[in-house]
XYZ file of C-alpha atoms in Angstrom:
249
model
C 166.552 84.313 124.439
C 169.763 85.073 126.331
C 169.927 85.598 130.100
C 170.351 89.332 129.525
C 167.109 89.455 127.545
C 168.759 89.676 124.150
C 167.575 87.570 121.212
C 169.412 85.675 118.527
C 168.924 86.647 114.896
C 166.491 83.755 114.390
C 164.454 84.690 117.482
C 164.342 88.356 116.554
C 163.422 87.605 112.941
C 160.527 85.435 114.106
C 159.348 88.145 116.502
C 159.425 90.771 113.732
C 157.947 88.472 111.059
C 160.903 88.942 108.705
C 163.559 86.668 107.240
C 166.997 86.377 108.844
C 168.569 87.556 105.595
C 166.542 90.773 105.897
C 168.194 91.490 109.247
C 171.613 90.712 107.759
C 170.931 93.176 104.934
C 169.685 95.901 107.284
C 172.829 95.464 109.377
C 175.003 95.624 106.253
C 173.514 98.938 105.071
C 173.506 100.443 108.553
C 169.726 100.640 108.851
C 169.232 98.324 111.821
C 172.295 97.306 113.767
C 172.168 94.542 116.404
C 172.601 95.567 120.005
C 175.605 93.306 120.395
C 177.854 91.214 118.172
C 179.622 88.266 119.864
C 183.173 87.146 119.160
C 181.830 84.361 116.953
C 180.011 87.149 114.959
C 176.593 86.056 116.184
C 174.216 89.010 116.347
C 172.021 89.707 119.374
C 168.982 91.999 119.358
C 167.017 93.694 122.128
C 163.664 95.422 122.482
C 165.148 98.728 121.310
C 165.757 97.125 117.924
C 162.210 95.745 117.974
C 160.727 99.230 118.419
C 162.973 100.537 115.660
C 161.895 97.689 113.366
C 158.270 98.551 114.116
C 158.809 102.140 112.956
C 160.916 101.009 110.004
C 158.125 98.751 108.702
C 155.538 101.484 109.242
C 157.563 104.001 107.224
C 158.302 101.436 104.522
C 154.590 100.769 104.111
C 154.077 104.441 103.215
C 156.379 104.051 100.212
C 159.580 105.489 101.670
C 162.803 103.967 100.367
C 165.244 102.278 102.756
C 167.728 105.080 102.154
C 165.114 107.698 103.092
C 164.187 105.726 106.195
C 167.838 105.390 107.176
C 168.386 109.160 106.851
C 165.271 109.892 108.892
C 165.937 107.376 111.645
C 169.562 108.459 112.013
C 168.618 112.131 112.248
C 169.082 113.928 115.559
C 166.980 116.886 114.430
C 163.611 116.425 116.147
C 161.909 119.139 114.078
C 163.055 117.495 110.861
C 161.858 114.114 112.116
C 158.477 115.503 113.157
C 158.035 117.160 109.761
C 158.831 113.873 108.023
C 156.330 111.978 110.184
C 153.626 114.554 109.442
C 154.359 114.363 105.712
C 154.188 110.576 105.662
C 151.003 110.622 107.748
C 149.303 112.946 105.249
C 150.478 110.907 102.275
C 149.203 107.740 103.921
C 145.785 109.334 104.502
C 145.643 110.232 100.814
C 146.563 106.685 99.826
C 143.881 105.260 102.120
C 141.288 107.588 100.595
C 142.336 106.539 97.088
C 142.174 102.861 98.042
C 138.724 103.406 99.550
C 137.564 104.879 96.238
C 138.995 101.848 94.449
C 137.263 99.486 96.886
C 133.914 101.241 96.433
C 134.297 101.071 92.661
C 135.133 97.360 92.644
C 132.256 96.598 95.044
C 129.824 98.465 92.784
C 131.039 96.707 89.645
C 130.952 93.334 91.425
C 127.338 93.909 92.488
C 126.334 94.838 88.939
C 128.148 91.878 87.407
C 126.504 89.487 89.876
C 123.120 90.881 88.864
C 124.092 90.633 85.184
C 125.006 86.963 85.668
C 121.691 86.367 87.453
C 119.308 88.203 85.074
C 121.102 88.465 81.746
C 119.978 90.740 78.937
C 116.522 92.275 78.223
C 115.133 91.375 81.678
C 113.563 94.232 83.637
C 113.994 93.729 87.376
C 113.977 95.845 90.513
C 116.661 96.582 93.069
C 117.101 98.897 96.028
C 119.774 101.571 95.876
C 121.087 103.339 98.968
C 121.681 106.522 96.964
C 124.911 108.234 95.985
C 126.421 111.656 95.544
C 127.406 112.323 91.939
C 129.706 114.704 90.162
C 128.144 115.531 86.797
C 129.584 117.072 83.620
C 127.193 118.484 80.965
C 127.401 117.013 77.475
C 127.244 120.135 75.348
C 126.959 118.593 71.878
C 124.413 115.868 71.237
C 125.636 112.988 69.140
C 129.252 113.523 70.158
C 131.055 110.177 70.746
C 131.594 109.616 74.459
C 135.357 109.215 74.710
C 135.812 109.202 78.477
C 137.807 107.117 80.908
C 139.124 106.895 84.456
C 142.194 109.017 83.720
C 140.027 112.034 82.850
C 136.869 111.497 84.868
C 137.570 109.017 87.666
C 135.910 105.808 88.782
C 132.303 104.721 88.204
C 131.697 106.751 85.083
C 128.240 106.755 83.516
C 125.697 108.787 81.572
C 122.509 110.546 82.714
C 119.549 111.159 80.402
C 116.550 113.276 81.403
C 114.619 112.090 78.309
C 113.148 108.670 79.095
C 111.571 108.281 75.646
C 114.629 108.864 73.498
C 117.438 108.651 76.079
C 119.774 111.308 74.739
C 122.844 111.679 76.993
C 122.703 114.946 78.949
C 125.444 114.475 81.547
C 128.425 112.328 82.349
C 128.541 111.289 85.999
C 130.704 109.525 88.503
C 130.030 108.593 92.106
C 131.915 110.694 94.640
C 131.991 111.646 98.307
C 129.401 114.156 99.517
C 131.746 117.132 99.560
C 132.728 116.516 95.913
C 129.196 116.024 94.527
C 126.948 118.500 92.741
C 123.828 116.310 92.583
C 122.444 113.162 94.164
C 121.117 109.844 92.923
C 118.252 109.337 95.350
C 117.884 106.293 97.547
C 114.960 104.071 96.663
C 113.691 101.316 94.387
C 114.950 101.239 90.805
C 113.908 99.390 87.667
C 117.024 97.929 86.073
C 117.885 96.295 82.754
C 121.156 95.111 81.249
C 121.891 95.528 77.548
C 124.752 94.508 75.274
C 126.115 97.108 72.893
C 128.936 97.499 70.386
C 131.515 100.298 70.659
C 129.711 101.650 73.756
C 126.830 102.995 71.637
C 123.679 103.602 73.659
C 121.005 104.051 70.950
C 119.528 100.598 70.244
C 120.029 99.393 73.805
C 118.167 102.454 75.094
C 115.209 101.660 72.835
C 114.863 98.193 74.395
C 114.923 99.697 77.882
C 112.355 102.375 76.986
C 110.005 99.774 75.505
C 110.323 97.549 78.570
C 109.579 100.423 80.955
C 106.449 101.414 78.999
C 105.219 97.811 78.854
C 105.754 97.268 82.588
C 103.159 99.842 83.614
C 105.459 101.063 86.371
C 105.355 104.666 87.516
C 108.837 106.080 87.238
C 110.790 109.257 87.798
C 113.541 110.502 85.423
C 116.456 110.619 84.923
C 117.804 107.385 83.470
C 121.238 106.350 84.766
C 123.419 104.335 82.391
C 126.566 102.641 83.690
C 129.119 100.334 82.128
C 129.117 96.880 83.740
C 131.532 94.897 81.600
C 133.745 95.408 78.582
C 135.631 93.054 76.285
C 139.122 94.186 77.228
C 140.649 92.173 74.359
C 138.806 94.483 71.917
C 138.053 91.470 69.720
C 134.269 91.908 69.919
C 134.234 95.537 71.112
C 131.264 94.478 73.209
C 130.110 96.351 76.309
C 127.362 95.547 78.798
C 125.422 98.598 79.963
C 123.134 98.923 82.963
C 120.023 101.134 82.612
C 118.329 102.301 85.824
C 115.375 104.540 86.626
C 113.713 105.228 89.959
C 110.272 103.727 90.578
C 107.628 105.810 92.357
């Protein structure tokens, strides 16, 4: 650091956790100019540039391009700047919410896959569920192939059946936040079984689960929740692992 408190390019780059070439590029495009340039063309930076770099990195993390950031940071219109900050703040909140949904989905799938690895197929076991809000969609025609995916229905898609004996799909469901749900999967103890199936067909797998529930002697409360745990993404085997769950009284 210089006697006047200014920093060399290397010192400033280290402080900002960026490469020196990044500072050279920002200077070249007029996004972040050094406070002073010496006769030998050495650049010197001060704390004003540090604060600007802080804001620059924050705006860049929201998805703004460098050109957009340059226009915003060079603007002298405070109302325009405030509007831009509000817009980016809202967009960032939406991204955080979307990432939180993704995190919840991956955590749920990870938990199910860990249980699948531990218990395997045809084993009836019990697990506690903290409960979830669900958004459900009625299945209007029985026997209709269930062609559904994230693009149309969102994360954590599954099927609900109110008929424990025959397990005919009545609703599609996905887990959502409280304000987006129209029903609730109650908290409590659940009997769980994993089943392999081909082409995501429920029939035979459901029969194994129904037989296991009857043989267990457990008292249970419909509905049955059926979720996809794993799928052969290569489509070579077209195999899917399904998770069957029903609440125990």
